[in-house]
Coordinates of C-alpha atoms in Angstrom, one line a residue:
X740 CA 138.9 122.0 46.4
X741 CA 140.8 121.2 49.6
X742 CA 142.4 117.9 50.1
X743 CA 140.2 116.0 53.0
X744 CA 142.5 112.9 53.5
X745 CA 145.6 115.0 54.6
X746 CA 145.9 115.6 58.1
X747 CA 144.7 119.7 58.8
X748 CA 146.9 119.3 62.2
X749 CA 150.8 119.4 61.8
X750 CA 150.8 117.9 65.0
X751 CA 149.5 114.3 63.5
X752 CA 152.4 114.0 61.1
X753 CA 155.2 114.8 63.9
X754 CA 153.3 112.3 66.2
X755 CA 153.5 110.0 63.0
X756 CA 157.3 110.3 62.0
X757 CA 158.2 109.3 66.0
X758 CA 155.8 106.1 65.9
X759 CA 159.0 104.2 64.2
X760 CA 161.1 105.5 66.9
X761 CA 159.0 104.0 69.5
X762 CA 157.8 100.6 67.9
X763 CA 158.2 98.4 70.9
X764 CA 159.7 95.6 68.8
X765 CA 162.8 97.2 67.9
X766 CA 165.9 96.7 70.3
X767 CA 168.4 98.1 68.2
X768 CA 169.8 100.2 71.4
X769 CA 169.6 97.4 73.5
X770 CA 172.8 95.1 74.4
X771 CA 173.1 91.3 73.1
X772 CA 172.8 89.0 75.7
X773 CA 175.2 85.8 75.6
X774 CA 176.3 83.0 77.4
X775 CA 180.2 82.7 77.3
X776 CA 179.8 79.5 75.4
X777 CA 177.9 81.4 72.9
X778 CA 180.2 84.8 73.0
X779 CA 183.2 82.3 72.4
X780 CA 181.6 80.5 69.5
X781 CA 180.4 84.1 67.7
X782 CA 182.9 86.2 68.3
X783 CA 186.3 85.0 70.6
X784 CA 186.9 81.9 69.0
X785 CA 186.5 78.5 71.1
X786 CA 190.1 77.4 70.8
X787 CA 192.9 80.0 69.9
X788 CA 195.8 81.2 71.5
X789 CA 194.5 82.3 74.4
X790 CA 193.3 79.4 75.3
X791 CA 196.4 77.2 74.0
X792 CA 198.3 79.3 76.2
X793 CA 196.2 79.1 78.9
X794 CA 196.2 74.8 78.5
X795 CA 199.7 74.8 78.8
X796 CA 200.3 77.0 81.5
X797 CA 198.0 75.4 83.8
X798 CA 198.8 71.8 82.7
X799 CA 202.4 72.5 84.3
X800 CA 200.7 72.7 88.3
X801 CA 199.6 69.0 87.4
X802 CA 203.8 68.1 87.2
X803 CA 204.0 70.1 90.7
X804 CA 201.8 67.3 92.5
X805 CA 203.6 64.4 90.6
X806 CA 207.0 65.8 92.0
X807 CA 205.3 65.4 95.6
X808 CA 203.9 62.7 95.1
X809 CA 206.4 60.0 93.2
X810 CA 209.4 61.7 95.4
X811 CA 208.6 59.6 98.1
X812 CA 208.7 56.4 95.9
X813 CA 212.9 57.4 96.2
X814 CA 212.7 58.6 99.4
X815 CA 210.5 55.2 101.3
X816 CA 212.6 52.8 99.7
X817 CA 214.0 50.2 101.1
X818 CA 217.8 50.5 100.3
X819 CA 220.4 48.0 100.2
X820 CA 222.3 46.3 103.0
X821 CA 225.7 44.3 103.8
X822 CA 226.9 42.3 106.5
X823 CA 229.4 43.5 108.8
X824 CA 232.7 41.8 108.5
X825 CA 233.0 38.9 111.0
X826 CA 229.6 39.6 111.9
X827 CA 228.5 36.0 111.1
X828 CA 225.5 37.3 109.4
X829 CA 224.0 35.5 106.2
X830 CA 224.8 37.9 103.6
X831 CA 222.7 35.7 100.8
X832 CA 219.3 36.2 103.3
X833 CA 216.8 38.0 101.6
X834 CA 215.8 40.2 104.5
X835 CA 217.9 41.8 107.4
X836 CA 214.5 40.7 109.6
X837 CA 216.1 38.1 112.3
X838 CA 219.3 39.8 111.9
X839 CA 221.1 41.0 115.7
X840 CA 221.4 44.7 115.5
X841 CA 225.2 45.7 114.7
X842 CA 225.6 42.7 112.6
X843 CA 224.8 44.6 109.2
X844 CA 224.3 48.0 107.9
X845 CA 222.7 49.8 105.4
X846 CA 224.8 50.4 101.9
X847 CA 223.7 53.9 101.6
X848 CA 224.2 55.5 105.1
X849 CA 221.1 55.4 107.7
X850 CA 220.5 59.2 105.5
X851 CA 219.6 57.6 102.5
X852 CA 216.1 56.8 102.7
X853 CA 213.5 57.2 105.3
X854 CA 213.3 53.4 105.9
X855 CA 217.4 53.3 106.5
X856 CA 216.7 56.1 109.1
X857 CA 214.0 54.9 111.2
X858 CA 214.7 51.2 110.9
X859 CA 210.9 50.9 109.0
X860 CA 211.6 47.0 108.1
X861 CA 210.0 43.9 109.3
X862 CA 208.1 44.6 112.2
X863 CA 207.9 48.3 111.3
X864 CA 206.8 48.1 107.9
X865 CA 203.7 48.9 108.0
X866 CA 204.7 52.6 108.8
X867 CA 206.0 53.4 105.5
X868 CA 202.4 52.8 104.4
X869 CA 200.7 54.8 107.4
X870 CA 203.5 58.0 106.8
X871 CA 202.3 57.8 102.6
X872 CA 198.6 57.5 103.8
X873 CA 199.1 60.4 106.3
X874 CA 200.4 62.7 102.8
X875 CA 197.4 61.4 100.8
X876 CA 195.3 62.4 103.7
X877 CA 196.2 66.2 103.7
X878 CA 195.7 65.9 99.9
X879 CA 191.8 65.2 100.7
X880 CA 191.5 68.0 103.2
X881 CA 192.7 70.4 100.9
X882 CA 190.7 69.4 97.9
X883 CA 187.9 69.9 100.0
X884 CA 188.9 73.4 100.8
X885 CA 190.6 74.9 97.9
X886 CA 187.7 73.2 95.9
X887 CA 185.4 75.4 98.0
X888 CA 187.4 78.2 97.8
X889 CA 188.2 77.8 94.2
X890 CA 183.8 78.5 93.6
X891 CA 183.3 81.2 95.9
X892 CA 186.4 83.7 97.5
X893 CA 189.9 83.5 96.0
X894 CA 189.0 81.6 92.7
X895 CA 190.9 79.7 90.1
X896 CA 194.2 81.7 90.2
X897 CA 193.7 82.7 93.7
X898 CA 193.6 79.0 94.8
X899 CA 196.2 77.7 92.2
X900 CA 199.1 80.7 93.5
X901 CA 197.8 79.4 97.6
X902 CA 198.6 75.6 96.6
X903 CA 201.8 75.9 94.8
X904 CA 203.0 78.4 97.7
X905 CA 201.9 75.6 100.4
X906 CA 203.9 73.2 97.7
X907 CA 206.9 75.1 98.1
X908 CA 206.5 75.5 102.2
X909 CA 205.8 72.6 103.0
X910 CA 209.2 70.6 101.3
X911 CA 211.2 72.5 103.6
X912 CA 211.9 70.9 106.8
X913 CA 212.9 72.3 110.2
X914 CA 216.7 72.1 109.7
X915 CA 217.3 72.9 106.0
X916 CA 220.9 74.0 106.7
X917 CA 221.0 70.5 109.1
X918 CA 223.8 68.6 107.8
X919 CA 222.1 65.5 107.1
X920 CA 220.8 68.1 104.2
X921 CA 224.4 68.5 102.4
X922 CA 224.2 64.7 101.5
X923 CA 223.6 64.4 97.8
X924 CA 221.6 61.2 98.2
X925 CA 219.7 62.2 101.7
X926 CA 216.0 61.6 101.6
X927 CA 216.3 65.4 102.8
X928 CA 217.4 66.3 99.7
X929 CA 215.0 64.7 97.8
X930 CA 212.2 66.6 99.1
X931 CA 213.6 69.7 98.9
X932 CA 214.4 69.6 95.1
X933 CA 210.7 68.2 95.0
X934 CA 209.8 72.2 95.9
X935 CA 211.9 73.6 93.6
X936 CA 209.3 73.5 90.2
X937 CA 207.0 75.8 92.2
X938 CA 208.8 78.0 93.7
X939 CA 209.7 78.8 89.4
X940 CA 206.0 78.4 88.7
X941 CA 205.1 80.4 91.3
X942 CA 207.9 83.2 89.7
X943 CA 207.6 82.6 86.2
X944 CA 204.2 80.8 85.0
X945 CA 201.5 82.4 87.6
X946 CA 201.6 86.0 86.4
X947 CA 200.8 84.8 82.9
X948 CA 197.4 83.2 83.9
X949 CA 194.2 84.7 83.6
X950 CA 191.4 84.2 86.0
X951 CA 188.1 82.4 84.6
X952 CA 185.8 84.4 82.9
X953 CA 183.2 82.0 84.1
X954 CA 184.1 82.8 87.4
X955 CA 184.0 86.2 87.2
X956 CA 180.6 86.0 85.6
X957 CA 178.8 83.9 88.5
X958 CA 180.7 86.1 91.3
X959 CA 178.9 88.8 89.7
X960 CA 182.2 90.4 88.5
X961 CA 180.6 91.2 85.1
X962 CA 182.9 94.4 84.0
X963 CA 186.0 92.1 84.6
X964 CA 184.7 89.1 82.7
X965 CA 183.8 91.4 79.6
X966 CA 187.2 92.8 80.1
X967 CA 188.9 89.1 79.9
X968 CA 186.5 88.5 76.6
X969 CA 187.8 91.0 75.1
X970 CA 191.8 89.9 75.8
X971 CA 190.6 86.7 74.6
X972 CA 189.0 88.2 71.0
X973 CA 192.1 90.0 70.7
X974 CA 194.6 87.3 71.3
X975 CA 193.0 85.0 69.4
X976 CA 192.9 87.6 66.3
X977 CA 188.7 88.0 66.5
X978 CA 186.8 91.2 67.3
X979 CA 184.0 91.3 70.0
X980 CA 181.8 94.3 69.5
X981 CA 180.5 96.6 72.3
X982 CA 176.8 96.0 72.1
X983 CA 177.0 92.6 73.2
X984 CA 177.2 91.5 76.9
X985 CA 177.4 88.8 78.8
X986 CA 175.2 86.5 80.9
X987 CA 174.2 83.7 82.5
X988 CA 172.4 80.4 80.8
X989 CA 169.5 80.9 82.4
X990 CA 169.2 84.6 81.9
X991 CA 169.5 84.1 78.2
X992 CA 166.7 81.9 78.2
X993 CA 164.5 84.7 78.9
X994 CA 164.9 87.0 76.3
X995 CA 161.4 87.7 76.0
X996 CA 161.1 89.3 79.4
X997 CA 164.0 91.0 79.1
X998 CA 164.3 94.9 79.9
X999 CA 167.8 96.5 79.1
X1000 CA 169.5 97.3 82.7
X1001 CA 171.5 100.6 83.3
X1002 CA 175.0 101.1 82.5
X1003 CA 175.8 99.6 86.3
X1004 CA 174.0 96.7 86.0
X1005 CA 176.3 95.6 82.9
X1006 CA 179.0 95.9 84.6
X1007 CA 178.6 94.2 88.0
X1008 CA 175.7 91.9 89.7
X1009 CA 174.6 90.3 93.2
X1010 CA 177.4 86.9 93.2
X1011 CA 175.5 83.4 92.3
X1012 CA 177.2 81.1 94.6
X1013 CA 176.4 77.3 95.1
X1014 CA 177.4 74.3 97.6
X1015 CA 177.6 70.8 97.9
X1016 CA 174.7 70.6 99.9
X1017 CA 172.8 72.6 95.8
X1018 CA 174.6 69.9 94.2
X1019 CA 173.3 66.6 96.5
X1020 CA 169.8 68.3 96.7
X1021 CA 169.5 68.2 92.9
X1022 CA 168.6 64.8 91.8
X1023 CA 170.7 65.8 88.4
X1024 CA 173.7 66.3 90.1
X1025 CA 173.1 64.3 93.1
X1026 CA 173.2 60.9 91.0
X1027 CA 176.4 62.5 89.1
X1028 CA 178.3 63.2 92.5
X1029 CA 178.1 60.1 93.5
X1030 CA 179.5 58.1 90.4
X1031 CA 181.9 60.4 90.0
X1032 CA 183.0 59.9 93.6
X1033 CA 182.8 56.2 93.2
X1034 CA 184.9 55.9 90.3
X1035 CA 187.8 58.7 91.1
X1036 CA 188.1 57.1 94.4
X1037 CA 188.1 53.3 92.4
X1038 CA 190.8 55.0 90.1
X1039 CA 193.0 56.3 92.4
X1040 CA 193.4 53.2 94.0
X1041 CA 195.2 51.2 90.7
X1042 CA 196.8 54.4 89.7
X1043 CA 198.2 55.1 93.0
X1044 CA 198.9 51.8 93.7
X1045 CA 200.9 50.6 91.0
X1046 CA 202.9 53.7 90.7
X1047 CA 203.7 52.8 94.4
X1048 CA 203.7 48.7 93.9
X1049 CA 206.8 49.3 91.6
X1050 CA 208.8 48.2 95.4
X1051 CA 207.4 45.0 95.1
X1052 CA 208.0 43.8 91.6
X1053 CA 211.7 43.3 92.0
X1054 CA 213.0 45.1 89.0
X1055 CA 215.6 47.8 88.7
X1056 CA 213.0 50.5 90.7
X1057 CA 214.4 53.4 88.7
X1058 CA 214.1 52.0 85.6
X1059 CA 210.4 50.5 86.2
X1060 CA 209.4 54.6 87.4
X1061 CA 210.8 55.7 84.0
X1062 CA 209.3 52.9 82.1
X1063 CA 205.8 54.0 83.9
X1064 CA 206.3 57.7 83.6
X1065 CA 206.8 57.3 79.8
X1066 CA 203.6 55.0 79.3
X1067 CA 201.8 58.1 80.9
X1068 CA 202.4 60.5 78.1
X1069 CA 201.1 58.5 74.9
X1070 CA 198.0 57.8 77.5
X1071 CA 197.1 61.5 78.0
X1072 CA 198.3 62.0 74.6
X1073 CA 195.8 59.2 72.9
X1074 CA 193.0 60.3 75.6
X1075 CA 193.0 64.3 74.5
X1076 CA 192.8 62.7 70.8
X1077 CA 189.8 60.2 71.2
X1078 CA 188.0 62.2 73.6
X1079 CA 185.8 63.9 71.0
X1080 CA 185.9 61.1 68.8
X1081 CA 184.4 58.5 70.7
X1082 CA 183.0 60.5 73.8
X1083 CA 183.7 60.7 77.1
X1084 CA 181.6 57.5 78.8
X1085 CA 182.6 55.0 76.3
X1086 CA 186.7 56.2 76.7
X1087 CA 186.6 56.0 80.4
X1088 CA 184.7 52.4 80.3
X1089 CA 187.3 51.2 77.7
X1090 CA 190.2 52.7 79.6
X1091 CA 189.3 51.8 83.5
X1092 CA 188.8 47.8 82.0
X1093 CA 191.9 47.9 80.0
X1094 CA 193.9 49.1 83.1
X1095 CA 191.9 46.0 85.0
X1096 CA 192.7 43.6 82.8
X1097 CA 196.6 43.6 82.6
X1098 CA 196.3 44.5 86.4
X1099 CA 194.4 41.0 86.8
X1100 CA 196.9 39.3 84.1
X1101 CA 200.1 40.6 86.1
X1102 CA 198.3 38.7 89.5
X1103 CA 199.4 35.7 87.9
X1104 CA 203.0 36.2 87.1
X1105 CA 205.6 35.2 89.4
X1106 CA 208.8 36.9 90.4
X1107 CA 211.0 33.9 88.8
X1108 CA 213.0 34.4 85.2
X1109 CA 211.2 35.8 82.6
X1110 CA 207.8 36.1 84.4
X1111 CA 209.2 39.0 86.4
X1112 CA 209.1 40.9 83.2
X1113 CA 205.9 40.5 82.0
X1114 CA 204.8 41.1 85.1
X1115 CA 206.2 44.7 85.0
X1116 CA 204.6 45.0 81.9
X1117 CA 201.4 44.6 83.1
X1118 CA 201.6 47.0 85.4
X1119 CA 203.5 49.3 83.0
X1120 CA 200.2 48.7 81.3
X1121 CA 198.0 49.2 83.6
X1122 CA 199.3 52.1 84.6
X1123 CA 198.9 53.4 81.0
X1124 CA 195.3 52.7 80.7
X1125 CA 194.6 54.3 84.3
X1126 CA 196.9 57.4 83.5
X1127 CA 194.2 58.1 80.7
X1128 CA 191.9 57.5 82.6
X1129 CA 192.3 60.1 85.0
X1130 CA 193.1 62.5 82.3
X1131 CA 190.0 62.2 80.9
X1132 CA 188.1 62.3 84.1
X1133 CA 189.1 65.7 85.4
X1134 CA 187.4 67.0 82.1
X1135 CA 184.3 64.6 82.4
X1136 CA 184.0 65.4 86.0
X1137 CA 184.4 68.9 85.4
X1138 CA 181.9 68.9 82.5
X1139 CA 179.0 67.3 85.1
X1140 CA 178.3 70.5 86.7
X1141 CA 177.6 73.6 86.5
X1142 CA 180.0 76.8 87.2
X1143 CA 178.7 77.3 90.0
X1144 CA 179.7 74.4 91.8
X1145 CA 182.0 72.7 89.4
X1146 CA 185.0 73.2 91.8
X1147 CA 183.6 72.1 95.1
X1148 CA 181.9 69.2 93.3
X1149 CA 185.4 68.5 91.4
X1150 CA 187.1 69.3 95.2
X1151 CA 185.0 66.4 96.7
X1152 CA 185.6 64.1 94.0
X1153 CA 189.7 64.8 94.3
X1154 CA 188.6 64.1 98.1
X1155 CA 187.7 60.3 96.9
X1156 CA 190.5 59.9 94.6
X1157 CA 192.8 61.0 97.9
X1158 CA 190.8 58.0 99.8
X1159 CA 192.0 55.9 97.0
X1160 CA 195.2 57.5 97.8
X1161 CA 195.2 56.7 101.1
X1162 CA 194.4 52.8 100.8
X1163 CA 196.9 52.4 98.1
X1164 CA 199.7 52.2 100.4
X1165 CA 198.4 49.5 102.5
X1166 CA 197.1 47.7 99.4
X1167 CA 200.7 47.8 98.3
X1168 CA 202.2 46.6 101.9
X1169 CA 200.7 43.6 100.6
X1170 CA 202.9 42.2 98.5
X1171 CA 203.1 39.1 96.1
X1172 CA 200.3 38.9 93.6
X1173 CA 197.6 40.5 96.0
X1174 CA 197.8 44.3 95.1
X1175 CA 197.3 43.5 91.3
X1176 CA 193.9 41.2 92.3
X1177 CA 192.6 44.5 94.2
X1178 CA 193.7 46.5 91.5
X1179 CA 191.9 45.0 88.4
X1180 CA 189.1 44.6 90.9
X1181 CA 188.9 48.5 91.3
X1182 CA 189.7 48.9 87.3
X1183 CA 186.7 46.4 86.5
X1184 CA 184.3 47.6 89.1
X1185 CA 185.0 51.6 88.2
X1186 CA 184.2 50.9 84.4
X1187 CA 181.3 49.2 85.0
X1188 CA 179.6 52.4 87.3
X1189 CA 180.7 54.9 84.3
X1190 CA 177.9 53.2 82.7
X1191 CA 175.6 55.3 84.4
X1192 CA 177.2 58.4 83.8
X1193 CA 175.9 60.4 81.1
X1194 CA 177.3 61.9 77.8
X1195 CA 178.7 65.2 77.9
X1196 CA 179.9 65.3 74.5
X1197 CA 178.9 68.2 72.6
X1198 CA 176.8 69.3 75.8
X1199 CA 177.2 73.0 77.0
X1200 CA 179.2 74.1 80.1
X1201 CA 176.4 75.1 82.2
X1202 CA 176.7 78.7 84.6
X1203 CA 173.9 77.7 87.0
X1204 CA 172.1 75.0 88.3
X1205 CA 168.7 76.5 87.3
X1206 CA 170.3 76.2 83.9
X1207 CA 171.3 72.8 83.5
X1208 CA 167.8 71.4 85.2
X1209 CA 166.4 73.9 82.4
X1210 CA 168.8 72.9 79.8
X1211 CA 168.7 68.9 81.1
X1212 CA 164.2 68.9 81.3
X1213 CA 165.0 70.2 77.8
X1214 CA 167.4 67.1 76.7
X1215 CA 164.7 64.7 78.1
X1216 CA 161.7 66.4 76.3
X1217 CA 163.4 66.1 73.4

């Protein structure tokens, strides 16, 4: 007798073997989506070479600013002056100010400084500040641009190679081969050895940097991102296979409505690009913006300030630039240690009141004897807590906002912090005891609005702004 419960149609058992094939649950063709904090932590590694290299190749453009900036600390000084014999001048006055002209002159040669040159003394003071502010001021137009630019056209390395070539430009004056130039101690001079570190950046580091992946992923550029993943998996001795893709936080959160997309739509997409005017109509980032605005502009002011104030303390000036330089390094230095120990908000609180402290204690030192020292030392220390300060700011800032808009929200907070700029040099025309009062005002105001920052420790580096509002709603729900 015939077996009924075996199919009489061959048909049925081919149409059976290719249900398995078909099961709609199976994806085993289909790429793996990931975010690029996600790719790094599976397969690229989070911190290897590639991204020690990278670190210290880019933390060099940060040295190209401090030689534009602190050169004109040498260059605006006020240099030292003699009477002329049988002038009948008072050579034990502290100031030439009262002094008939071609009764003294300057020790150095009217070349020395710019203050020698132009006769910027007494009266005419007040332009040494208005000439610093005017340097600051080009600072802020160009954080707003290149931040701008940095998020949406020529990107990270674009912008970076643009700004150390405008470095190296702009140190060169009209008459280079002049020869006021020649002079080994000319103001002149000064400012065109200020040029020389990026012209060798520009030569010798630049090539060596990689664009961001992240930027490449949110310009759509997804075949050259994947491409960059892969150089980092490599360098840093990992493997990233071929099945697995990237994408952006919010496109990974959809994974259940995902359909695999054609061999071109791996490999480039439509560009995500984002404003300031995204960033202030988010309430998320629109509270952030502000803070962080508040306090780099409140920073800038004391960190500005008494690297500039260093005139006005009566101390050996090179010696008191040296002694502030070196306090900078342990600060950056103890900053990059605690940061993940103790999180961002309570190291910038604990570091912007430190700096105001010693910047209120050094108010009330005088310039007489041994008071003259410790007032040095307060700025010296005040410097040190505001140096790490602003170290760890550019990562907090930075970690605030998405991708998307992380440089133009990073450019307009650079844009306070060249305000601060700005006012420091007036703040420091001062003189006396006043520019430490504003100072540890500015240090004591700017920890106590980090209080209403959030915690970014541990937090991911969102792509989008739909994904941190997603990832944020998610925080709070929590």
């Amino acid at each position: 007798m015939a077996d009924t419960t075996a199919s009489s149609d061959p048909r049925d058992v081919n149409s059976e073997l290719r249900l398995p094939l078909l099961e709609p649950g199976k994806k085993s063709s289909e790429p793996e989506k990931l975010c690029i904090d996600e790719m790094l932590r599976t397969y690229c590694g989070e911190f290897g070479w590639w991204q020690l290299k990278h670190f210290v190749l880019t933390s060099l453009a940060w040295a190209l600013e401090a030689f534009h900036t602190m050169v004109m600390i040498f260059a605006d000084r006020e240099p030292g002056w003699r009477c002329v014999s049988g002038s009948g001048c008072d050579a034990t006055a502290k100031t030439v100010c009262g002094f008939e002209p071609g009764t003294w002159e300057w020790t150095g040669g009217s070349s020395s400084s710019t203050i020698s040159e132009w006769g910027l003394v007494c009266g005419y003071k007040y332009r040494v500040g208005l000439a610093q502010a005017f340097f600051f001021g080009g600072c802020m137009i160009g954080a707003g641009v290149f931040g701008h630019l940095s998020d949406s056209k020529l990107g990270r390395k674009g912008s970076l190679t643009v700004v150390a070539l405008a470095f190296v430009l702009s140190s060169l004056p009209p008459n280079l081969l002049a020869p006021q130039s020649a002079a080994l101690l000319s103001w002149r001079t000064l400012y065109i050895a200020s040029s020389i570190p990026s012209l060798l950046f520009l030569v010798i580091v630049l090539p060596f940097i990689s664009e961001s992946p992240r930027w490449y992923l949110v310009r759509g550029k997804i075949k050259e991102a994947m491409t960059l993943m892969h150089n980092i998996a490599k360098t840093n001795g990992k493997h990233l296979p071929d099945g697995v893709v990237l994408a952006l936080d919010e496109e990974t959160n959809k994974d259940s409505n995902y359909e695999q997309p054609c061999k071109e739509q791996l490999e480039t997409k439509e560009a995500i690009s984002g404003s300031l005017i995204d960033v202030v109509q988010s309430p998320i980032t629109r509270t952030r913006l502000v803070l962080a605005v508040a306090i780099n502009f409140l920073c800038s002011v004391v960190y500005y300030g008494l690297s500039l104030n260093v005139v006005n303390l009566e101390t050996n000036l090179y010696l008191n630039v040296l002694l502030n330089a070196v306090a900078e390094m342990p600060a950056f230095t103890i900053t990059a240690v605690l940061l993940d120990k103790f999180g961002r908000k309570p190291l910038a609180i604990g570091t912007l009141w430190f700096s105001g402290f010693f910047c209120f204690l050094g108010s009330f030192m005088t310039s007489v004897g041994i008071w003259k020292i410790v007032r040095m030392a307060c700025g010296i220390l005040g410097i040190f807590g505001m140096a790490g300060t602003y170290n760890l700011l550019f990562i907090y800032t930075a970690e605030l906002f998405p991708t998307v808009v992380r440089n133009a929200a990073l450019g307009c907070a650079t844009q306070a912090a060249q305000m601060g700029a700005i006012l420091a040099p007036f703040v420091v025309v001062l003189g006396g005891g006043l520019p430490f009062v504003v100072f540890g005002v500015c240090g004591t105001l700017g920890g106590m609005l980090a209080f209403y920052l959030p915690e970014t420790l541990h937090k991911p580096l969102y792509d989008t702004m739909g994904g941190m509002e997603d990832g944020e709603s998610d925080c709070r729900v929590v």
